[in-house]
Coordinates of C-alpha atoms and ligand atoms in Angstrom, one line a residue:
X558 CA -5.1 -12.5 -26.9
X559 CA -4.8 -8.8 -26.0
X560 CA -1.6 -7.4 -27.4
X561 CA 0.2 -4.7 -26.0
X562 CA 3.3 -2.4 -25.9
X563 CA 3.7 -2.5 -21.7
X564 CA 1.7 -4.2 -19.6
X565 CA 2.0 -2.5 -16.0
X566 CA 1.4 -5.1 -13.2
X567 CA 0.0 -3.5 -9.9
X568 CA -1.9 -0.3 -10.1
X569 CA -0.7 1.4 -7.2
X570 CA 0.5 5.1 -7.2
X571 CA 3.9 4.1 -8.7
X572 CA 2.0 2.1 -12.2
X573 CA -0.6 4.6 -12.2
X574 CA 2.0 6.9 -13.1
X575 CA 3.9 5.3 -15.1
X576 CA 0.4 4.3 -17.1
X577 CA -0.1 7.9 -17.7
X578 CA 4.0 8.5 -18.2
X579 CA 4.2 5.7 -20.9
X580 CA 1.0 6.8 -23.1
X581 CA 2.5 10.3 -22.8
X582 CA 5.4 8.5 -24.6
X583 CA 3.1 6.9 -27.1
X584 CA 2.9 3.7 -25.6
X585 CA 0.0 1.2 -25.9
X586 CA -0.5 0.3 -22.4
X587 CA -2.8 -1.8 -19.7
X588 CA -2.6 -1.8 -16.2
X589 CA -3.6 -5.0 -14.2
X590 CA -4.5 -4.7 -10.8
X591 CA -5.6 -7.7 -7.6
X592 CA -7.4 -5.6 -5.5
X593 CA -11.2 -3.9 -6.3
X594 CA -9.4 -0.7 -6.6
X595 CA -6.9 1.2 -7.7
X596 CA -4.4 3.2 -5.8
X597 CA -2.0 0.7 -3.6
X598 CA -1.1 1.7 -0.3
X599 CA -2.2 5.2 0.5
X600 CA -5.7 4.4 -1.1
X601 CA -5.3 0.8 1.0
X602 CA -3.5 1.5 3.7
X603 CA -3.5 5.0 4.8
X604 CA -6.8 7.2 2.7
X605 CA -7.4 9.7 5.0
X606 CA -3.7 10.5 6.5
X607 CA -2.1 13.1 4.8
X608 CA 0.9 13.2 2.9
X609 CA 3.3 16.2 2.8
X610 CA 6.4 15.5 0.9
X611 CA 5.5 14.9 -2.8
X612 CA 6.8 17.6 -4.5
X613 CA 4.3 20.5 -5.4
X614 CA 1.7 18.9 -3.5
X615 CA 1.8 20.5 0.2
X616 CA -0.5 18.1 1.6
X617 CA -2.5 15.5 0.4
X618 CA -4.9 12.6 1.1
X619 CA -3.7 8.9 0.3
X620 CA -7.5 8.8 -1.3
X621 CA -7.3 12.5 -3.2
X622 CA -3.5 11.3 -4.4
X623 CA -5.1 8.3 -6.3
X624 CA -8.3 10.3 -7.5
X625 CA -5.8 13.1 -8.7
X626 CA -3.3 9.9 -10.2
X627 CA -6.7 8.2 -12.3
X628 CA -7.4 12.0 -13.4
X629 CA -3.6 12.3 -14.9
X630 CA -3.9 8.3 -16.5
X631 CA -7.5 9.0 -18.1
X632 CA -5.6 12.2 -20.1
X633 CA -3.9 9.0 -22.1
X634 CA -5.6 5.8 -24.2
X635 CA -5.2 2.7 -21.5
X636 CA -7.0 -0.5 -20.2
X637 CA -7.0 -1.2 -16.0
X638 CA -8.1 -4.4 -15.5
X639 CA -8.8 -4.4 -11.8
X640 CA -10.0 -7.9 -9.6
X641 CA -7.1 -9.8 -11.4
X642 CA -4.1 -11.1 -10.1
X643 CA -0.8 -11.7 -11.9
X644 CA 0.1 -15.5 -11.8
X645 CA 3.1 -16.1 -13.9
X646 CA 5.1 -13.7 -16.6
X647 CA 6.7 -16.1 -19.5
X648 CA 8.7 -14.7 -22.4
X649 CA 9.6 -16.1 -25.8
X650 CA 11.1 -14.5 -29.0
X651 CA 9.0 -14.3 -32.1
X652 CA 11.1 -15.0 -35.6
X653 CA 11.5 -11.4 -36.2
X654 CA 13.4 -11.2 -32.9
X655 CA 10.9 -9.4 -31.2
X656 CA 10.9 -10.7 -27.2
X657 CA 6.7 -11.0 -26.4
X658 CA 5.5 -11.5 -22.7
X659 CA 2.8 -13.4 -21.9
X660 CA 0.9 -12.7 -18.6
X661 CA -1.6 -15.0 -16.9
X662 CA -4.0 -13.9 -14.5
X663 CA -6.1 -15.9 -12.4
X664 CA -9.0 -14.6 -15.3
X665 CA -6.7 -13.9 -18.7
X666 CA -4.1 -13.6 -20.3
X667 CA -2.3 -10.9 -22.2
X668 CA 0.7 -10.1 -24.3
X669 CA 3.5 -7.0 -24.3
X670 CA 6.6 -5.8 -25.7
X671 CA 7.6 -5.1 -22.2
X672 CA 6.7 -5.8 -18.8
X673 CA 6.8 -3.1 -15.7
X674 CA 6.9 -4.6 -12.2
X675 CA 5.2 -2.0 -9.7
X676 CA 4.2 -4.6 -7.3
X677 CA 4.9 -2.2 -4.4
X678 CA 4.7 -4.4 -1.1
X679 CA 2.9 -7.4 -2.8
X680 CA -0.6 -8.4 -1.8
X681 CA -1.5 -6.9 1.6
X682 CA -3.3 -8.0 4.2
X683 CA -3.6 -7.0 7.8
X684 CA -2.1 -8.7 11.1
X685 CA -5.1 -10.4 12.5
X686 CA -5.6 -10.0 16.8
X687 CA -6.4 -13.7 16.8
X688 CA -9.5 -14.2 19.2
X689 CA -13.0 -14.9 19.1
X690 CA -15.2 -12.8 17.0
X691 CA -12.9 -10.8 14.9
X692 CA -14.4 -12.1 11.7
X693 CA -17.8 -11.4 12.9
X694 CA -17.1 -8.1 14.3
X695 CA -15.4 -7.4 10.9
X696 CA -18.4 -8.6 8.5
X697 CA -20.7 -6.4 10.9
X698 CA -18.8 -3.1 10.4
X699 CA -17.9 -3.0 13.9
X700 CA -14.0 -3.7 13.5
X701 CA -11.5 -2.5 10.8
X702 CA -7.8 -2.9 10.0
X703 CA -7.4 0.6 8.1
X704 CA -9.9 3.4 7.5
X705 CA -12.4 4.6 4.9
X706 CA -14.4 7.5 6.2
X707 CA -13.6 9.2 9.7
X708 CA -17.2 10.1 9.5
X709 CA -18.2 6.4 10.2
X710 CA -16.6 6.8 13.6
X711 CA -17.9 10.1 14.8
X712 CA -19.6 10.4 18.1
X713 CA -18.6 6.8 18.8
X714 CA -16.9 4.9 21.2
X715 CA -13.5 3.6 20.1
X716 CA -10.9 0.9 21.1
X717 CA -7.4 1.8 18.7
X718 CA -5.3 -1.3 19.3
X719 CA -1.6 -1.1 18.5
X720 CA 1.5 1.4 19.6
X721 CA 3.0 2.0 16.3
X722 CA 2.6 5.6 14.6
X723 CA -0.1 4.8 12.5
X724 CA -2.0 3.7 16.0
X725 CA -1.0 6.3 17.5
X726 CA -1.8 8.8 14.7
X727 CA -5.1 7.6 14.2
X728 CA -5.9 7.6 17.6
X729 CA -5.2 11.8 17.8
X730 CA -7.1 11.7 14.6
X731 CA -10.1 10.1 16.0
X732 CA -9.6 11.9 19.4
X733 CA -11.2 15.1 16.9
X734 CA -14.6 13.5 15.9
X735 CA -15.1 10.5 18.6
X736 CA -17.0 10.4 21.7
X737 CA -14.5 8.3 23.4
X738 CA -10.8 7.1 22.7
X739 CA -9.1 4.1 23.9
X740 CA -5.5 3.0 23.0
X741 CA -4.2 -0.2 23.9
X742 CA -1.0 -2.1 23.6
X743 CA 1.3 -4.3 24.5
X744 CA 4.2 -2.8 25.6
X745 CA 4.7 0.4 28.1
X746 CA 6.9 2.2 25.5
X747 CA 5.3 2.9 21.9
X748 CA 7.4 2.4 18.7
X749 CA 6.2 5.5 17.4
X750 CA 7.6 9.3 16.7
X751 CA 8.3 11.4 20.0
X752 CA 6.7 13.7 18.8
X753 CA 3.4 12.1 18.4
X754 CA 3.8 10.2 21.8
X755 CA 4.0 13.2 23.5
X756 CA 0.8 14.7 21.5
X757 CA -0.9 11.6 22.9
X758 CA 0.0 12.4 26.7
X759 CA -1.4 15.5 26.3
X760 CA -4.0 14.6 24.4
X761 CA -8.0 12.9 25.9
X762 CA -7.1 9.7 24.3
X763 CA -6.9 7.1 27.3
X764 CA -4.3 4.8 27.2
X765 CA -4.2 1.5 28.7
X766 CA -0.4 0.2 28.8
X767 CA 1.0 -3.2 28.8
X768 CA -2.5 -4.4 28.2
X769 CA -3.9 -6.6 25.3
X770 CA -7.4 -7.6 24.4
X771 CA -8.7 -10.9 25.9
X772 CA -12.5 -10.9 24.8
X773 CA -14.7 -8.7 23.2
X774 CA -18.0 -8.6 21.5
X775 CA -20.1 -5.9 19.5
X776 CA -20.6 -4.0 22.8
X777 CA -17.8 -4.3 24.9
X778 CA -14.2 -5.2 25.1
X779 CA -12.3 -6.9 27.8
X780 CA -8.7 -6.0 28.5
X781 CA -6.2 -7.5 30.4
X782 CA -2.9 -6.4 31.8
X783 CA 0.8 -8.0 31.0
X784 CA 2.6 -8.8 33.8
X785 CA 6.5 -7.1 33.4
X786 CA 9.1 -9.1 34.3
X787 CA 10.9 -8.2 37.1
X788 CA 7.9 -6.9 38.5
X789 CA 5.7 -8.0 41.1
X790 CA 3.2 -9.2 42.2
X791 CA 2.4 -11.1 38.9
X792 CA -0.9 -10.7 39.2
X793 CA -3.2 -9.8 35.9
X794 CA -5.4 -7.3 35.6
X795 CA -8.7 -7.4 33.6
X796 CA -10.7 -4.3 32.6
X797 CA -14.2 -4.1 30.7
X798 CA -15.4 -1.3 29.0
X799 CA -18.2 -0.6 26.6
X800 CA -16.9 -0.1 22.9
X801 CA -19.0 0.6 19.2
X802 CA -15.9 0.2 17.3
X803 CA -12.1 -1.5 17.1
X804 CA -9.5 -0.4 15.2
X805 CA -6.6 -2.9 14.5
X806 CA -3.1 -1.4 13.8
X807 CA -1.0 -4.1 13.9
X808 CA 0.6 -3.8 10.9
X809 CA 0.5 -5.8 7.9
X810 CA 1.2 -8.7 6.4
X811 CA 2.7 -8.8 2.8
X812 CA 3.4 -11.6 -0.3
X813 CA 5.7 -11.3 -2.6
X814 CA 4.6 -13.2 -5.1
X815 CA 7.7 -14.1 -7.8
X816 CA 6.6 -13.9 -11.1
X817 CA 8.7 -14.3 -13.5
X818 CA 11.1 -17.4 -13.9
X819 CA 15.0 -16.6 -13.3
X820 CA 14.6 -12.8 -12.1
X821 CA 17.2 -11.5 -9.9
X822 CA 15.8 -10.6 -6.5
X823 CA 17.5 -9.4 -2.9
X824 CA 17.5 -11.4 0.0
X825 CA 14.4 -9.5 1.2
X826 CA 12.3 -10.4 -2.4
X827 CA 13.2 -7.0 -4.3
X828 CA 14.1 -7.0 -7.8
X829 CA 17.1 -5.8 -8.4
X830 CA 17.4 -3.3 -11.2
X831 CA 20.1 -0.8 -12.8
X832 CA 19.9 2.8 -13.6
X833 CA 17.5 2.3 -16.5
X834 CA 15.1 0.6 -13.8
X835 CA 15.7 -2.8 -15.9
X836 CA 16.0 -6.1 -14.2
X837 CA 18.8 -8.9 -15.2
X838 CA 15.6 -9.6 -17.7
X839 CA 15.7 -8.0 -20.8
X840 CA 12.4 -6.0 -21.0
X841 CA 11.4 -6.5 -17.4
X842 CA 11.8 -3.2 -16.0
X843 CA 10.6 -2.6 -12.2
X844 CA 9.9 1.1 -9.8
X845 CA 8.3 1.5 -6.7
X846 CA 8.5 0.1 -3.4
X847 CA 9.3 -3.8 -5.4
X848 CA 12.6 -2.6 -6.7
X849 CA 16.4 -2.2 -4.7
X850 CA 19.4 -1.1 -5.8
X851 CA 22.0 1.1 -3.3
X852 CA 20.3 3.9 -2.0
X853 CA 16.7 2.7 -2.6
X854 CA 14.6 5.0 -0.7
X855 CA 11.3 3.4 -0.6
X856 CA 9.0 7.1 -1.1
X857 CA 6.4 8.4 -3.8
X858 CA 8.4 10.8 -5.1
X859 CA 11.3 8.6 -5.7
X860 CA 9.3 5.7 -7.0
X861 CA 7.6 8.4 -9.7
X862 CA 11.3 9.3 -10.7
X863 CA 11.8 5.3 -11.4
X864 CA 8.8 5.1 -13.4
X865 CA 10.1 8.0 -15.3
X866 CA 13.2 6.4 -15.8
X867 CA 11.7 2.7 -16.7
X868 CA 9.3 4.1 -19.6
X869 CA 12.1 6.5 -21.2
X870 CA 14.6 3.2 -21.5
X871 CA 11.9 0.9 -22.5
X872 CA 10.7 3.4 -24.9
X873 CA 14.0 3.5 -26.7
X874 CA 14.3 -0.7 -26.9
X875 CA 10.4 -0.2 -28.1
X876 CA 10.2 2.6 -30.4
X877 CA 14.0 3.3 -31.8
X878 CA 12.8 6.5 -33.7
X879 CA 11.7 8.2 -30.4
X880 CA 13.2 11.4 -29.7
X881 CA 12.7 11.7 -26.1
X882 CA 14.5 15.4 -26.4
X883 CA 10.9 16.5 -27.6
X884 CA 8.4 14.8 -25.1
X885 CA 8.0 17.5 -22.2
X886 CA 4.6 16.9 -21.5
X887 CA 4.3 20.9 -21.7
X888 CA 4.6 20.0 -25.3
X889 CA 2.8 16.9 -25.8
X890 CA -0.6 18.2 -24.4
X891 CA -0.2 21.7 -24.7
Ligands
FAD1122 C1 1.1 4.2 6.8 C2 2.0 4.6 5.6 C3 2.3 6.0 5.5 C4 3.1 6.3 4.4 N1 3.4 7.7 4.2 C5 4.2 8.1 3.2 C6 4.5 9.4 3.0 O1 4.1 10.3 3.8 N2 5.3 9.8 1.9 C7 5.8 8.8 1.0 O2 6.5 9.2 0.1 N3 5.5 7.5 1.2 C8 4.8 7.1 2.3 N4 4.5 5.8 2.4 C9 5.1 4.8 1.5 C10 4.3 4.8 0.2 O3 2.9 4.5 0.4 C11 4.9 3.7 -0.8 O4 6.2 4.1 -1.0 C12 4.1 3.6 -2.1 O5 2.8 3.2 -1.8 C13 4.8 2.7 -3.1 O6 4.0 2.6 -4.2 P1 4.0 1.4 -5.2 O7 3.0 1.7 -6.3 O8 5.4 1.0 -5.5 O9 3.4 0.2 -4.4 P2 2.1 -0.1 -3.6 O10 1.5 1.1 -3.1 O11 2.4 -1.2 -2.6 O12 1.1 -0.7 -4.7 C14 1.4 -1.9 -5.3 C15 0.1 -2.5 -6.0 O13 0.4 -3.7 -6.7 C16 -0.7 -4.6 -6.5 N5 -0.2 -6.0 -6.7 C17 0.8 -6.6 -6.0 N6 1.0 -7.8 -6.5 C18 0.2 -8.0 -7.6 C19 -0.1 -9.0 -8.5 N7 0.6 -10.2 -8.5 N8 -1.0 -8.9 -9.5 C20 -1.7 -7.7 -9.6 N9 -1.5 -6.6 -8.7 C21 -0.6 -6.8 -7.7 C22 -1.1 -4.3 -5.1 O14 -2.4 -4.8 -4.9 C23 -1.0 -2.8 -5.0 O15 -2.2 -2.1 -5.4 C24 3.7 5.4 3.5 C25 3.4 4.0 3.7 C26 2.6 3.6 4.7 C27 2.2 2.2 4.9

């Protein structure tokens, strides 16, 4: 069985870090990851939306943030092991005293010194509209619940469903390289920015409120209005209008899968940690989006601090002879 000092579960931006902060620190360390790629939410979720408030990075892509975090992680010796989900986390203490984790995956299983939970928002996977077609639409390209390349939508005709601010951004985004931009949703009021509402009114995108989707195929969709209360007549409207592409933004679903027996979680499934990022489990350390402690704010930047802080207290319990005092990375890889 592979044996190592950390074993990071869930690559997303948060464990790619620490990855690259922990073999910085000497560590041995592999990274197991459930999806086909690395990267977590912005590569997941949000690729081509840009981020602005990471600290010396003015504005960056959820995709160029992960190719940039894999660039920083391949400067240090580490295994990823990608397409494998963590199961179950058990612990036992070996005659010399040393506590060993063993990890099970739904392939393998490992062994560490330490464990690091960057779980981020669990296992993702998107709010479904619920009617006929969806999963054929889906296999044929022709719908999507996040995307990949802008370019797959220029010149086209597009139906954005949703009135969040990720619908709505994506919707101004799209107006830029589309032939055509629909937005539909459910209510008359979006739960979105003011701002970016009132982009939209002055924008081409043409919105269809309180309407949802009652039928649709790979050429056309078929809306139909919501009757208000208090409102009449309560009659319903239907409208059909040719469409090459969907765009789902209603949000997602997550699991939060627990992992370890006896770990001290929130009501809402977060590990609680102290100010060493260490759970009530000695060894099980957590950063990211998974972890809560009072004034959690769930960002990057804070959730690379927490990584930081995780791998300099584990390092300690790890290595005792580590002087930390000497490990600016100005030093280590200059
Ligand atoms: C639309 C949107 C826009 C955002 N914009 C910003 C922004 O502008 N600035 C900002 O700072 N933050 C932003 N965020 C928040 C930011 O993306 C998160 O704070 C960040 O992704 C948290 O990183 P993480 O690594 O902790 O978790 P995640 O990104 O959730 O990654 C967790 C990883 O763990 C994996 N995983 C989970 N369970 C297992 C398991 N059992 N076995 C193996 N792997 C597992 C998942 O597949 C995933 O890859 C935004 C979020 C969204 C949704």
């Amino acid at each position: 069985m592979k044996n190592y000092d950390l074993l990071i579960v869930g690559a997303g931006p948060v464990g790619l870090y620490a990855g690259f902060y922990a073999g910085m620190r000497g560590l041995s360390v592999a990274l197991i990851e459930t999806s086909a790629v690395a990267g977590g939410q912005p590569q997941a979720l949000y690729p081509e939306k840009l981020i602005y408030d990471i600290a010396g990075l003015p504005a960056i892509s959820g995709t160029d943030l992960t190719k940039n975090l894999l660039e920083q992680l391949a400067r240090i010796p580490h295994e990823i092991f990608l397409n494998q989900r963590v199961e179950k986390i058990d612990s036992s203490v070996k005659n010399s005293g040393q506590q060993i984790f063993s990890v099970k995956t739904n392939k393998n299983r490992y062994q560490s010194k330490a464990i690091l939970l960057t779980t981020g928002a669990g296992l993702i996977s998107p709010r479904k509209i619920g009617i006929s077609y969806e999963e054929e639409l889906e296999q044929a390209g022709k719908l999507s619940y996040f995307i990949t390349s802008i370019e797959d939508y220029r010149n086209q005709k597009i139906a954005v469903l949703g009135g969040g601010d990720s619908a709505l951004d994506w919707a101004l985004t799209l107006e830029n390289v589309a032939s055509e931009v629909h937005l539909i949703h459910r209510r008359k009021a979006f739960r979105a920015h003011e701002m970016t509402a009132e982009l939209l009114n002055d924008s081409t995108v043409k919105i269809h409120v309180p309407y949802t989707v009652s039928a649709m195929n790979d050429k056309e969709i078929t809306i139909k209005s919501i009757p208000q209360r208090n409102e009449t007549p309560q009659s319903e409207e239907k409208l059909t209008f040719p469409i090459d592409k969907i765009l789902v933004n209603y949000g997602f679903l997550t699991e939060q899968v627990t992992l370890i027996d006896q770990l001290s979680l929130t009501r809402n499934g977060k590990i609680t940690v102290n100010s060493q990022m260490q759970s009530n489990l000695a060894g099980v350390y957590g950063a990211g989006d998974t972890i809560d402690y009072l004034g959690k704010v769930p960002l990057l930047s804070v959730g690379f601090g927490e990584a930081v802080a995780a791998i300099n207290a584990m390092t300690k319990t790890i290595n005792f002879e580590h002087n930390l005092r000497k490990g600016h990375s100005s030093t280590v890889f200059g």
